[in-house]
Each structure stands twice: as C-alpha cells, then as structure tokens.
XYZ file of C-alpha atoms in Angstrom:
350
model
C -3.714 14.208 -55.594
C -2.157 14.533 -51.893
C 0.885 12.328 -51.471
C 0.039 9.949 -48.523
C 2.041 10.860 -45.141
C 4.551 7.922 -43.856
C 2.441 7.260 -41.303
C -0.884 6.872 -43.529
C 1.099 4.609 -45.306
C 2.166 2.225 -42.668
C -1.435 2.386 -40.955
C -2.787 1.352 -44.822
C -0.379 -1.956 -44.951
C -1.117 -3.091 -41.377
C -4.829 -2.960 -42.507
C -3.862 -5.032 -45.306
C -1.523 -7.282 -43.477
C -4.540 -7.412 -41.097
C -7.322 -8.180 -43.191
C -5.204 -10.855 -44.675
C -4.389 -12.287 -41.814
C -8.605 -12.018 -40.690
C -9.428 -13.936 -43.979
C -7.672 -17.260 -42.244
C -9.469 -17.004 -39.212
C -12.824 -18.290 -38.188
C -15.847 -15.903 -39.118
C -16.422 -15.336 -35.155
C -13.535 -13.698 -35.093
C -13.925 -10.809 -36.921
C -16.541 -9.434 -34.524
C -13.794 -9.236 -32.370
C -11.384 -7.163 -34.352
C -14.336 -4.942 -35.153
C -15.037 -4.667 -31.136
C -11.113 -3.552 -30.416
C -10.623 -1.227 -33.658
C -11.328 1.993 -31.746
C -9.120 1.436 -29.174
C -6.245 -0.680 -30.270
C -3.870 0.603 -33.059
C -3.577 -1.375 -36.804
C -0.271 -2.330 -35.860
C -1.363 -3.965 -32.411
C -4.171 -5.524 -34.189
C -2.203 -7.007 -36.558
C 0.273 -9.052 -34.021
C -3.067 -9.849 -32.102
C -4.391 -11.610 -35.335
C -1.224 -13.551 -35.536
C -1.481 -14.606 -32.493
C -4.612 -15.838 -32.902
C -3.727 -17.338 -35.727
C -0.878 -19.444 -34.186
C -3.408 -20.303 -30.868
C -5.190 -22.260 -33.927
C -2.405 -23.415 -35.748
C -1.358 -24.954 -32.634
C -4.137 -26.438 -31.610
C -4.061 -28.275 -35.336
C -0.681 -29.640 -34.688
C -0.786 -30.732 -30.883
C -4.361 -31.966 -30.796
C -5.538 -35.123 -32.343
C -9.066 -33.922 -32.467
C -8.288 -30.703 -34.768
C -5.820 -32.682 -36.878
C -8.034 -32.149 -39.850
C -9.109 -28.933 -39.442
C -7.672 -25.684 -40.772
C -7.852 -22.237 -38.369
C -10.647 -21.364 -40.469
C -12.732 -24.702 -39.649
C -12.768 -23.373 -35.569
C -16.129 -23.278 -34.413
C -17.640 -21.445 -31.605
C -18.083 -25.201 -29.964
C -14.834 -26.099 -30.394
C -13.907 -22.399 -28.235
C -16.263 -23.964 -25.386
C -14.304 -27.469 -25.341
C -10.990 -26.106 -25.248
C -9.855 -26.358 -21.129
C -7.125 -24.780 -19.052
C -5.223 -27.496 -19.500
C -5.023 -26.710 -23.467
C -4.256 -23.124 -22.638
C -1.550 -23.931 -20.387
C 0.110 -26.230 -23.105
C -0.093 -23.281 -26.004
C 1.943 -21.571 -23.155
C 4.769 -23.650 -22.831
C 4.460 -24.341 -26.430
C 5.071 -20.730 -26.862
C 8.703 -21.163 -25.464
C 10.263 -22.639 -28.124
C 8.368 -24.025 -31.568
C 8.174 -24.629 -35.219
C 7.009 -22.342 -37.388
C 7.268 -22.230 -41.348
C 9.959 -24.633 -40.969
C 12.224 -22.180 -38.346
C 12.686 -22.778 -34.890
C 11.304 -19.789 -32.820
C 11.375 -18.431 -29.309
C 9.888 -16.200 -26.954
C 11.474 -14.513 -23.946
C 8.888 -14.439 -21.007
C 7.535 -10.967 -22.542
C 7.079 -12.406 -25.815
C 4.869 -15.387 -24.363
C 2.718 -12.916 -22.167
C 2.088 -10.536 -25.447
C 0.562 -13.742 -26.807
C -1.376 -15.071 -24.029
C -2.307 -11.396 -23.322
C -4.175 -11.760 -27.006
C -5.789 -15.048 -26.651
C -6.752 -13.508 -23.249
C -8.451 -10.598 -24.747
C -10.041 -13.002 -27.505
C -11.481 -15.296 -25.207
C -12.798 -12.170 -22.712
C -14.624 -10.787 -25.855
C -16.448 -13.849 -27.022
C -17.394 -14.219 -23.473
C -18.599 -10.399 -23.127
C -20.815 -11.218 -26.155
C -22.055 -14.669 -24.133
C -21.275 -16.762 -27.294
C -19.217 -19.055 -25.275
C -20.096 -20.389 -21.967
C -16.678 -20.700 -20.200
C -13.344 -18.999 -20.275
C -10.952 -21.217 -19.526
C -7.790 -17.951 -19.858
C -9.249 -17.107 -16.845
C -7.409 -20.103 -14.936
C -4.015 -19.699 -16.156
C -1.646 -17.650 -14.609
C -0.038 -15.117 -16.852
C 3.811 -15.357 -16.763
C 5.808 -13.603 -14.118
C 7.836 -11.076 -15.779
C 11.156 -10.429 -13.748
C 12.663 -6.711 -14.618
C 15.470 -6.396 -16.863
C 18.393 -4.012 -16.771
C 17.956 -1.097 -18.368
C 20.813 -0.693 -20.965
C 21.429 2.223 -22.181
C 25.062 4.875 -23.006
C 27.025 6.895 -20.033
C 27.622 9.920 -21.118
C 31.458 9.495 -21.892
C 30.249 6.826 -24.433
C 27.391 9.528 -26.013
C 30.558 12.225 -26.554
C 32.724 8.907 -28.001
C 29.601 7.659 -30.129
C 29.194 11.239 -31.409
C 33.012 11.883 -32.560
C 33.017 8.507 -34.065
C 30.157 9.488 -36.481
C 31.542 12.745 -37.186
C 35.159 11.842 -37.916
C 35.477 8.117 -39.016
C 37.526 5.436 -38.614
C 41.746 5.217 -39.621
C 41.134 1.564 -40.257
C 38.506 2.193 -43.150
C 39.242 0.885 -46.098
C 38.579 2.984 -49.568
C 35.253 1.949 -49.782
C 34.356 1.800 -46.563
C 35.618 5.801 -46.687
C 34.013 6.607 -49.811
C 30.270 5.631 -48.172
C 30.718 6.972 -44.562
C 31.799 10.396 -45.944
C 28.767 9.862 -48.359
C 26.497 9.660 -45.124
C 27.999 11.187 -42.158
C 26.202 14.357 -41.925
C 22.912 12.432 -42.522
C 23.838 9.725 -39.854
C 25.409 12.441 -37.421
C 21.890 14.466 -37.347
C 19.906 11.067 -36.633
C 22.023 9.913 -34.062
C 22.020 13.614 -32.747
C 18.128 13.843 -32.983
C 17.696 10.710 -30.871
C 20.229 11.498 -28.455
C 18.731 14.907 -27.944
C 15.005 14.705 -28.072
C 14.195 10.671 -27.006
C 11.737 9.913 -30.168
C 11.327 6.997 -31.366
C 12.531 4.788 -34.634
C 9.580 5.266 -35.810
C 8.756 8.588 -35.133
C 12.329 9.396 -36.586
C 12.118 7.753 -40.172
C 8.158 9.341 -39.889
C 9.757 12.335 -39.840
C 8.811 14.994 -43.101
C 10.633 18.174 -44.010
C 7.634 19.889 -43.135
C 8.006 18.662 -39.844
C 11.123 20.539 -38.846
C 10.583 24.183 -37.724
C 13.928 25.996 -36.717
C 12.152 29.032 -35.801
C 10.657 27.333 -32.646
C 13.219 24.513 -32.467
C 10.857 21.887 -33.078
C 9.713 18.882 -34.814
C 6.312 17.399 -35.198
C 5.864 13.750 -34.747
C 3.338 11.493 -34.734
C 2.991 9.043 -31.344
C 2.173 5.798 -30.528
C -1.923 5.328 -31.401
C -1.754 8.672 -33.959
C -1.424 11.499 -31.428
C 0.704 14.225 -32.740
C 2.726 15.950 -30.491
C 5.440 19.032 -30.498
C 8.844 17.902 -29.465
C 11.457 20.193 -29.036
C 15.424 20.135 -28.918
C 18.522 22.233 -28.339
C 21.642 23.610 -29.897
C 23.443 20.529 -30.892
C 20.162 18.817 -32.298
C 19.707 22.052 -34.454
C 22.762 22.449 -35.620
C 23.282 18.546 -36.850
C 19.847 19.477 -38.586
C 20.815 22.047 -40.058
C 24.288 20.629 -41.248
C 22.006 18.125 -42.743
C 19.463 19.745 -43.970
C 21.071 22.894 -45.952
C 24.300 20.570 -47.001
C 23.338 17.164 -47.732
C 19.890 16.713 -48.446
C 19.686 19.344 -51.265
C 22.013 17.226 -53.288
C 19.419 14.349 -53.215
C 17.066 13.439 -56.119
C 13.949 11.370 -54.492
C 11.864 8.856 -55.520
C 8.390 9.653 -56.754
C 6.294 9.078 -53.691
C 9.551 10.369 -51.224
C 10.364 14.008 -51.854
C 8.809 15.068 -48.061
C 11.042 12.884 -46.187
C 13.119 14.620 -44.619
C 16.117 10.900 -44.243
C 16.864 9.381 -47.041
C 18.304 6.436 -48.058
C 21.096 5.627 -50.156
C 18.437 4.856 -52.922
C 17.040 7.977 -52.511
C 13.658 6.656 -50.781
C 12.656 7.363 -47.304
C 14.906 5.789 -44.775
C 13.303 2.741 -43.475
C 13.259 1.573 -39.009
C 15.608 -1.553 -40.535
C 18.097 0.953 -42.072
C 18.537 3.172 -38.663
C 18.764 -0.210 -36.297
C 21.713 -1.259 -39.016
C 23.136 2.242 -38.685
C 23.093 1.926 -35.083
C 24.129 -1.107 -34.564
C 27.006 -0.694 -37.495
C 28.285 2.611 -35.021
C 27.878 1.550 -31.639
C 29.496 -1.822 -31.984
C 32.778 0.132 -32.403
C 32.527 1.923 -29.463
C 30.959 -0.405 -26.848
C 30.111 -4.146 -25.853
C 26.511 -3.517 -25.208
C 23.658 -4.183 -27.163
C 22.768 -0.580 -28.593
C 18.812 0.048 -30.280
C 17.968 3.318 -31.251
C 15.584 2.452 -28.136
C 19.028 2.370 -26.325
C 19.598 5.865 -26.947
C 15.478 6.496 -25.996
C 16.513 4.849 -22.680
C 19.604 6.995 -22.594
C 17.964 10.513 -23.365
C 15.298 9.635 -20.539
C 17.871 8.719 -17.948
C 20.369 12.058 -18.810
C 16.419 14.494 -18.324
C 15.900 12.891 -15.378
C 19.089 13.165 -13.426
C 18.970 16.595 -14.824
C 15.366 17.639 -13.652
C 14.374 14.984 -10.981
C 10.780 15.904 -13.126
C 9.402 12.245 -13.410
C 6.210 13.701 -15.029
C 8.226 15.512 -17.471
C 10.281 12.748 -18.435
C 6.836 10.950 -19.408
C 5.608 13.836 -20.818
C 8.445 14.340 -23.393
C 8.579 10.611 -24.145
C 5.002 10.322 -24.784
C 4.793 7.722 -22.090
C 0.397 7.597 -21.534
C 1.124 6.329 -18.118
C 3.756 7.205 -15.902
C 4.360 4.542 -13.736
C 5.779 3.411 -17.604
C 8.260 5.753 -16.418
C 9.156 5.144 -13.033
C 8.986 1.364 -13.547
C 12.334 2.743 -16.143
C 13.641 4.771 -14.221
C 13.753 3.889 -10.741
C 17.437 2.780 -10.500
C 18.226 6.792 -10.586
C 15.681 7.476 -7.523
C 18.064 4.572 -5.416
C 21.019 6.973 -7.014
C 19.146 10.134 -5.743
C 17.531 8.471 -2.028
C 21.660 7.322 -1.407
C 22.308 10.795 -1.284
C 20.108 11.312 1.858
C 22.526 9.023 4.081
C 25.320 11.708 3.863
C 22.791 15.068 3.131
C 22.605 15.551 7.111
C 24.990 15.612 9.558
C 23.481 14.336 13.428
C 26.814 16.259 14.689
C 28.919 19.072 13.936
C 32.519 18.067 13.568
C-alpha cells in the first residue's frame, strides 16, 4: 500500500476537522460548503466553518431570542430576521471575547477573515434565493491600515547563519549536547528558507524524493495543491547536502515517516510548530524583532528584489497568484529605488 504524502495527510484531517465542525451547523449550511469546495482549499474551509460556527454561537449568547437554541437549531427564518445591526455587533464582538472559557482577540485582519466568511455565507444563501435579504451587505468591512514589513538585513542573515553553525559559549552541557545533536539539520532549514523563500509548510512538506541535486531543485507543493519547481544556489545545496549525506542517514524513522526528508528529535517528520520554535529559539539571540519563518519569506523576497528589480519574478518564485500580493510587500524598496532618481541626473555640469 502507498504511504500517504504529508500533504495528503494534512488535506485528510482538515476534511475531518471540517466535517466535524459541519455536523454542528445547521443542515442549510452544508450546501454551502459543497458550493465553495472546488475553489476554496480544506484548510480555508475549515476556518470558514469555525467562523460560522462562532457567528451562531454568538448569536446564542448575545441574543435573548436564540438563548435556547443550539447552532444547529438556526433556521433559514431566523437568517432572514437577523439585521445589520446584529452583524455589526458580531463585529465588535469579534474584538475581544470569550471562548471555551479563554479570553480571545482579533487584530483588525483577524476580524475581516471572519466577517469575510459570514460575508461569503450570507452571499451564497442569497445566490440560491433561500433568504430574502442580506443584511452583510450594509456593514462596512474593517479598514485594514498596512503594517511594517519585518523582516532580517543582511548583516543579521550572515549573524543568524554563524550562530546556527557554531553555537553559543554560554551553553550549558545540555544545552551543547542537543544543539550539536541538531545543527546541521537546523543550519540546512534555516539555509533553505533563507535561500529559496518557501514556506513553513512547504518546508516540513518537504520528502527526500523531493530534493534533486542534479538540477538544484526541490519540489513543493503550493498554496491550493499546485506543485511547483523551486530552485536554489550554492549555499542552499551545500547545507543540504551537509544534511542530507551526514545527519539524516544516522536516523531510524517512524513507520509512516521514512520519506521525510526533516526529522524530529523523535524521529517523525518535523512538524510547522517545531520550525516556528526553532526559529524563534535562534533569532531571539541575535535580534529584538519578532522573527517567523515567514520573516525570513519576507526577507528572501526583499534581498531578489533589490537584486533583480523583477517584481513579476519575485511573485513568480514565491508562488504569489496575484502580484499586486507582491507589490502591496514590497513597495517600500520601489521608494528606495524612485529616491535614487533625485541624484541620477545632473541639470548642470559642475
């Protein structure tokens, strides 16, 4: 029997996760998750049906009239009833709540994911003319202001780099005993993300099947299943290859692992949780900013494109599907590059 790929793996638990989460909600609303199937991934489908799910939830909690219901009680009615003036509350609800006993919150992104779902749930049942009204349609979505883009200068890449490849003085024993364990392992992810701009996920995706030297490439699978061809240079190879021919060779895997090409220090496939710990774990010793391995996305994209001035190829190699995705990132560095104009021609000779 063929051993499931990572990513057939994670695409079967979402569907679980999802048809859990479906089996709460009213029986409408599964006619809706059928409609988006095609052209919304099971991940994205899942946080939709929670999202749902807590549009109802709230409604239970904040309106007398529901206070006996449960999400799965929601009748099509009851969508019809519901005014602007509800949707407008589950917004600023959506700021800061209860939920499970924990106190959660949502920057302005997080509350316009949400909306965006109850948004697209509303359009649908709409579309279908099973409800009348759609009162989404009269609340304004929230204004998202830009954030900084945080990401390594290049100083801090070369510092980041020699840290994971030589250590720390002030390590204790221990502390000695399991970096040494893992450096060449956590030197060739940190290389691989700093060199080609893939993702967590695409990283920890990643099979030993997936690496070909002979072309300098690995094979990873995108964002809604695309595969794609990404390619890298000396220093990526070289960590790879470090990696590959010294370190993983010595490691036993778990039944159901033996194609990853990271492992753990259990031996399984090495999970997105374990790399953000890893990266966080590094870069705190080497900077005060917040470092993600999306950080060091952000960081390979910016590096490409002060190197090429090739927005489309920036987009291109980071799988972007649109790229104003990639201007929108990126546009500090064309202020950096239109500056240069003001000096690049003189109006008289000296």
């Amino acid at each position: 029997m063929k051993q499931e790929t990572y990513h057939e793996q994670v695409k079967k638990d979402n569907i679980k996760r999802l048809n859990g989460i479906i089996q709460k909600l009213p029986v409408f609303s599964k006619d809706y998750f059928n409609y988006i199937d095609q052209s919304t991934s099971a991940s994205t489908q899942v946080a939709y049906a929670g999202n749902i799910l807590l549009f109802f939830e709230f409604l239970i909690e904040s309106n007398p009239y529901y206070k006996n219901y449960t999400p799965k009680d929601f009748k099509l009615e009851d969508m019809n009833r519901l005014t602007a003036s509800d949707i407008e509350e589950f917004k600023r609800y959506l700021k800061v709540y209860e939920h499970a006993g924990q106190e959660l919150s949502n920057s302005e992104r997080g509350v316009a994911r949400k909306m965006s779902a109850i948004r697209s749930f509303y359009g649908f049942l709409q579309k279908r003319e099973l409800i009348e009204k759609n009162p989404t349609l009269y609340v304004d979505m929230p204004k998202l202001h830009e954030k900084e883009i945080i990401r390594l200068d290049p100083d801090e890449v070369a510092i980041l780099l020699d840290y994971v490849e030589n250590g720390d003085e002030g390590m204790t024993k221990q502390q000695r005993v399991y970096y040494e364990k893992n450096k060449v392992r956590d030197l060739a992810i940190f290389t691989l993300f700093l060199g080609t701009g893939i993702r967590v996920s695409e990283c920890v995706g990643l099979d030993i099947g997936d690496v070909d030297f002979k072309n300098n490439s690995i094979k990873v699978v995108r964002k809604g299943g695309n595969e794609m061809f990404v390619y890298f240079g000396e220093e990526v190879q070289e960590a790879l290859l470090d990696y590959i021919e010294q370190e993983r060779p010595k490691i036993i895997p778990q039944e159901g692992h033996e194609e990853a090409l990271f492992y753990s220090t259990q031996r399984k496939r090495i999970t997105v949780r374990a790399v953000q710990n890893l990266v966080n774990k590094y870069t705190s010793h080497i900077t005060t900013k917040h470092i993600t391995p999306h950080k060091f996305r952000s960081t390979y994209g910016t590096t490409l494109y002060k190197e090429t001035g090739d927005i489309y190829l920036v987009a291109d190699v980071l799988g972007h599907k649109d790229v104003n995705t990639t201007k929108k990132h990126y546009a500090a560095q064309d202020d950096e590059r239109r500056k240069k104009a003001a000096t690049a021609v003189s109006l008289r000779k000296a």
